[in-house]
Amino acid sequence: MPKVGMEPVRRKALVDAAMRVIGDHGSLTVTMSEIAKQAGVSPALAHHYFGSKEQLLIETVRVHLQRLRDGVVTALQAAKTPREKLSAVIRVSFQADQFAPETIAAWLAFYAEAQRSEETRRFLVIYARRLHSNLVANLKALCPAGDAGRIAEGAAAMIDGLYIRQGLRSAPISTEASIALTEDYLTTHLNALKG
Amino acid sequence: MPKVGMEPVRRKALVDAAMRVIGDHGSLTVTMSEIAKQAGVSPALAHHYFGSKEQLLIETVRVHLQRLRDGVVTALQAAKTPREKLSAVIRVSFQADQFAPETIAAWLAFYAEAQRSEETRRFLVIYARRLHSNLVANLKALCPAGDAGRIAEGAAAMIDGLYIRQGLRSAPISTEASIALTEDYLTTHLNALKG
DNA sequence: TATTTTTGATTGACTGATCAATCAATAAAA
DNA sequence: TTTTATTGATTGATCAGTCAATCAAAAATA
């Protein structure tokens, strides 16, 4: 089988496998063996390409946040008005694949990991800031700058909160209901400013 | 040293030690040795009283959620009107000891653990439901029942979201600002209904 | 074209460290 | 003497990480 140019293929397979295994497992305490098996290679190969388990996990966060970002960029381009762009940001946050239980479980595990791994934390902070600034940028077209910051803070918190509550599966909220709650938050607060 | 009646003392010491170690470590992958050391006893004694690491961790969640609950009950009793009770619930959620980085780190770790441990999940679900029902009960005195459920959902999500965003320490929000954001959410939405 | 060399891909087997859990032994109360 | 508290020593399992060896494609050479 040894063909040349396998590296990118294997890296992708391992990163995808890691996300899947972590999601199923609901934790970062997964073994390199499990990940490698899921990717269809030997544990030794995973070490060969990533050097360490920690590096593989960090790559996994990085790659998946990058994909998330691409989704947001596409959605923003498709939207015309500031209000539509706000809706687009919300919609992408709750889109199906992100809202799957395993995906939520994986992100939760990474959030916890951010308390320990500075690099993981950095990536998640970048994501959080981007969400915030996407919201602020479009809110500024609809209300004073000061209020924009405050409302964005609230909306971002609500999105994250709905997300982790979904992870608990206590009172599962549908995607639509989550979107509606966040939309309602924005609409109500924007209206309140107009008096 | 062997005195009789040490069991409750040791159990408490171990549960407290576990919370501290988990908080510092930012993860549940802590050793029984670390916890025992922090509690000033041998690892063997921790096993003697709790049987297993998992049991100790579950007890730790249970005890700390119980304390949280006691705090809420006290605060609710001190408040008179429904609106004051709503504020009390919010205030307790963000009170200093709960908002300390190590505490947030520990809760985050438990949230992640809930994906794996059914018992941990059960406790956290109970907490989430209680928060929701405390909010609904008092909102019902201020608005129609249907709206009460919706607003409570939003407020609970916002509280949890502010909490985990605080854990990321990306753009640290003060306790007061967090409370203000949540209060603002309630006030604005209640006003919108009267409008 | 045929042959040799080099290089990337891959793994099985192994190592060292870590850790949860056990247990037999000790010491002090009751 | 019986019971409770306590620990040091040990065991068994798990895992990350290493390494030497293999295999086949590609490149170089004849």
PDB file of C-alpha atoms in Angstrom, chain B residues 38-160:
ATOM      1  CA  GLN B  38      -4.576  17.782  49.709  1.00  0.00           C
ATOM      2  CA  ALA B  39      -6.911  16.343  52.337  1.00  0.00           C
ATOM      3  CA  GLY B  40      -3.947  15.270  54.453  1.00  0.00           C
ATOM      4  CA  VAL B  41      -4.597  11.534  54.358  1.00  0.00           C
ATOM      5  CA  SER B  42      -3.270   8.541  52.464  1.00  0.00           C
ATOM      6  CA  PRO B  43      -4.709   7.489  49.102  1.00  0.00           C
ATOM      7  CA  ALA B  44      -5.738   4.210  50.682  1.00  0.00           C
ATOM      8  CA  LEU B  45      -8.013   6.015  53.103  1.00  0.00           C
ATOM      9  CA  ALA B  46      -9.799   7.787  50.287  1.00  0.00           C
ATOM     10  CA  HIS B  47     -10.545   4.406  48.763  1.00  0.00           C
ATOM     11  CA  HIS B  48     -11.597   3.103  52.141  1.00  0.00           C
ATOM     12  CA  TYR B  49     -14.324   5.736  52.506  1.00  0.00           C
ATOM     13  CA  PHE B  50     -15.447   6.146  48.910  1.00  0.00           C
ATOM     14  CA  GLY B  51     -14.747   2.788  47.355  1.00  0.00           C
ATOM     15  CA  SER B  52     -13.649   4.235  44.059  1.00  0.00           C
ATOM     16  CA  LYS B  53     -12.489   7.409  42.439  1.00  0.00           C
ATOM     17  CA  GLU B  54     -15.714   7.687  40.494  1.00  0.00           C
ATOM     18  CA  GLN B  55     -17.782   7.587  43.665  1.00  0.00           C
ATOM     19  CA  LEU B  56     -15.676  10.302  45.237  1.00  0.00           C
ATOM     20  CA  LEU B  57     -16.153  12.518  42.204  1.00  0.00           C
ATOM     21  CA  ILE B  58     -19.893  11.925  42.156  1.00  0.00           C
ATOM     22  CA  GLU B  59     -20.092  12.758  45.862  1.00  0.00           C
ATOM     23  CA  THR B  60     -18.132  15.908  45.141  1.00  0.00           C
ATOM     24  CA  VAL B  61     -20.661  17.074  42.574  1.00  0.00           C
ATOM     25  CA  ARG B  62     -23.557  16.185  44.808  1.00  0.00           C
ATOM     26  CA  VAL B  63     -22.241  17.978  47.867  1.00  0.00           C
ATOM     27  CA  HIS B  64     -21.303  21.127  46.017  1.00  0.00           C
ATOM     28  CA  LEU B  65     -24.627  21.341  44.178  1.00  0.00           C
ATOM     29  CA  GLN B  66     -26.323  20.914  47.526  1.00  0.00           C
ATOM     30  CA  ARG B  67     -24.402  23.882  48.898  1.00  0.00           C
ATOM     31  CA  LEU B  68     -25.325  25.909  45.840  1.00  0.00           C
ATOM     32  CA  ARG B  69     -28.945  25.030  46.447  1.00  0.00           C
ATOM     33  CA  ASP B  70     -28.769  26.102  50.064  1.00  0.00           C
ATOM     34  CA  GLY B  71     -27.457  29.453  48.935  1.00  0.00           C
ATOM     35  CA  VAL B  72     -30.349  29.923  46.554  1.00  0.00           C
ATOM     36  CA  VAL B  73     -32.925  28.957  49.168  1.00  0.00           C
ATOM     37  CA  THR B  74     -31.517  31.466  51.630  1.00  0.00           C
ATOM     38  CA  ALA B  75     -31.418  34.222  49.054  1.00  0.00           C
ATOM     39  CA  LEU B  76     -34.983  33.510  47.956  1.00  0.00           C
ATOM     40  CA  GLN B  77     -36.240  33.700  51.514  1.00  0.00           C
ATOM     41  CA  ALA B  78     -34.603  37.064  52.015  1.00  0.00           C
ATOM     42  CA  ALA B  79     -36.297  38.489  48.931  1.00  0.00           C
ATOM     43  CA  LYS B  80     -39.871  39.715  49.156  1.00  0.00           C
ATOM     44  CA  THR B  81     -41.429  40.417  45.775  1.00  0.00           C
ATOM     45  CA  PRO B  82     -41.267  38.177  42.697  1.00  0.00           C
ATOM     46  CA  ARG B  83     -39.045  40.698  40.965  1.00  0.00           C
ATOM     47  CA  GLU B  84     -36.696  40.735  43.942  1.00  0.00           C
ATOM     48  CA  LYS B  85     -36.639  36.968  43.976  1.00  0.00           C
ATOM     49  CA  LEU B  86     -35.648  36.930  40.321  1.00  0.00           C
ATOM     50  CA  SER B  87     -32.786  39.273  41.126  1.00  0.00           C
ATOM     51  CA  ALA B  88     -31.808  37.060  44.047  1.00  0.00           C
ATOM     52  CA  VAL B  89     -31.546  34.007  41.819  1.00  0.00           C
ATOM     53  CA  ILE B  90     -29.373  35.906  39.382  1.00  0.00           C
ATOM     54  CA  ARG B  91     -27.181  37.345  42.108  1.00  0.00           C
ATOM     55  CA  VAL B  92     -26.512  33.968  43.689  1.00  0.00           C
ATOM     56  CA  SER B  93     -25.565  32.465  40.331  1.00  0.00           C
ATOM     57  CA  PHE B  94     -22.808  34.990  39.928  1.00  0.00           C
ATOM     58  CA  GLN B  95     -21.702  35.354  43.521  1.00  0.00           C
ATOM     59  CA  ALA B  96     -18.002  35.636  44.152  1.00  0.00           C
ATOM     60  CA  ASP B  97     -17.061  32.102  45.153  1.00  0.00           C
ATOM     61  CA  GLN B  98     -18.947  30.691  42.205  1.00  0.00           C
ATOM     62  CA  PHE B  99     -17.278  33.085  39.838  1.00  0.00           C
ATOM     63  CA  ALA B 100     -13.709  32.256  40.894  1.00  0.00           C
ATOM     64  CA  PRO B 101     -11.696  30.801  38.013  1.00  0.00           C
ATOM     65  CA  GLU B 102     -11.001  27.514  39.807  1.00  0.00           C
ATOM     66  CA  THR B 103     -14.670  27.037  40.605  1.00  0.00           C
ATOM     67  CA  ILE B 104     -15.652  27.667  37.020  1.00  0.00           C
ATOM     68  CA  ALA B 105     -12.958  25.278  35.867  1.00  0.00           C
ATOM     69  CA  ALA B 106     -14.285  22.595  38.167  1.00  0.00           C
ATOM     70  CA  TRP B 107     -17.886  22.986  37.032  1.00  0.00           C
ATOM     71  CA  LEU B 108     -16.815  22.946  33.423  1.00  0.00           C
ATOM     72  CA  ALA B 109     -15.009  19.675  34.051  1.00  0.00           C
ATOM     73  CA  PHE B 110     -18.140  18.248  35.635  1.00  0.00           C
ATOM     74  CA  TYR B 111     -20.276  19.390  32.724  1.00  0.00           C
ATOM     75  CA  ALA B 112     -17.958  17.514  30.419  1.00  0.00           C
ATOM     76  CA  GLU B 113     -18.035  14.494  32.715  1.00  0.00           C
ATOM     77  CA  ALA B 114     -21.824  14.489  32.528  1.00  0.00           C
ATOM     78  CA  GLN B 115     -21.464  13.255  28.964  1.00  0.00           C
ATOM     79  CA  ARG B 116     -20.009  10.052  30.351  1.00  0.00           C
ATOM     80  CA  SER B 117     -21.342   9.589  33.851  1.00  0.00           C
ATOM     81  CA  GLU B 118     -25.087   9.204  33.994  1.00  0.00           C
ATOM     82  CA  GLU B 119     -25.109   9.993  37.693  1.00  0.00           C
ATOM     83  CA  THR B 120     -23.157  13.217  37.263  1.00  0.00           C
ATOM     84  CA  ARG B 121     -25.505  14.196  34.476  1.00  0.00           C
ATOM     85  CA  ARG B 122     -28.524  13.545  36.687  1.00  0.00           C
ATOM     86  CA  PHE B 123     -27.268  15.959  39.331  1.00  0.00           C
ATOM     87  CA  LEU B 124     -26.536  18.690  36.834  1.00  0.00           C
ATOM     88  CA  VAL B 125     -29.917  18.237  35.196  1.00  0.00           C
ATOM     89  CA  ILE B 126     -31.582  18.675  38.570  1.00  0.00           C
ATOM     90  CA  TYR B 127     -29.688  21.907  39.067  1.00  0.00           C
ATOM     91  CA  ALA B 128     -30.622  23.153  35.591  1.00  0.00           C
ATOM     92  CA  ARG B 129     -34.285  22.342  36.142  1.00  0.00           C
ATOM     93  CA  ARG B 130     -34.309  24.031  39.512  1.00  0.00           C
ATOM     94  CA  LEU B 131     -32.826  27.200  38.077  1.00  0.00           C
ATOM     95  CA  HIS B 132     -35.462  27.143  35.365  1.00  0.00           C
ATOM     96  CA  SER B 133     -38.360  26.518  37.703  1.00  0.00           C
ATOM     97  CA  ASN B 134     -37.243  29.175  40.172  1.00  0.00           C
ATOM     98  CA  LEU B 135     -37.254  31.638  37.308  1.00  0.00           C
ATOM     99  CA  VAL B 136     -40.598  30.492  35.912  1.00  0.00           C
ATOM    100  CA  ALA B 137     -42.341  30.539  39.285  1.00  0.00           C
ATOM    101  CA  ASN B 138     -41.523  34.171  39.855  1.00  0.00           C
ATOM    102  CA  LEU B 139     -41.949  35.262  36.260  1.00  0.00           C
ATOM    103  CA  LYS B 140     -45.486  33.939  36.293  1.00  0.00           C
ATOM    104  CA  ALA B 141     -46.364  36.634  38.791  1.00  0.00           C
ATOM    105  CA  LEU B 142     -45.187  39.236  36.308  1.00  0.00           C
ATOM    106  CA  CYS B 143     -46.306  37.969  32.916  1.00  0.00           C
ATOM    107  CA  PRO B 144     -48.438  35.314  31.196  1.00  0.00           C
ATOM    108  CA  ALA B 145     -47.395  31.721  31.830  1.00  0.00           C
ATOM    109  CA  GLY B 146     -46.406  31.056  28.224  1.00  0.00           C
ATOM    110  CA  ASP B 147     -44.056  34.003  28.129  1.00  0.00           C
ATOM    111  CA  ALA B 148     -42.675  33.054  31.543  1.00  0.00           C
ATOM    112  CA  GLY B 149     -41.359  29.739  30.222  1.00  0.00           C
ATOM    113  CA  ARG B 150     -39.743  31.354  27.232  1.00  0.00           C
ATOM    114  CA  ILE B 151     -38.113  34.161  29.177  1.00  0.00           C
ATOM    115  CA  ALA B 152     -36.873  31.757  31.829  1.00  0.00           C
ATOM    116  CA  GLU B 153     -35.268  29.630  29.131  1.00  0.00           C
ATOM    117  CA  GLY B 154     -33.467  32.660  27.773  1.00  0.00           C
ATOM    118  CA  ALA B 155     -32.343  33.880  31.171  1.00  0.00           C
ATOM    119  CA  ALA B 156     -31.048  30.461  32.202  1.00  0.00           C
ATOM    120  CA  ALA B 157     -29.133  30.157  28.947  1.00  0.00           C
ATOM    121  CA  MET B 158     -27.663  33.614  29.421  1.00  0.00           C
ATOM    122  CA  ILE B 159     -26.524  32.806  32.943  1.00  0.00           C
ATOM    123  CA  ASP B 160     -24.852  29.575  31.852  1.00  0.00           C
TER     124      ASP B 160
END
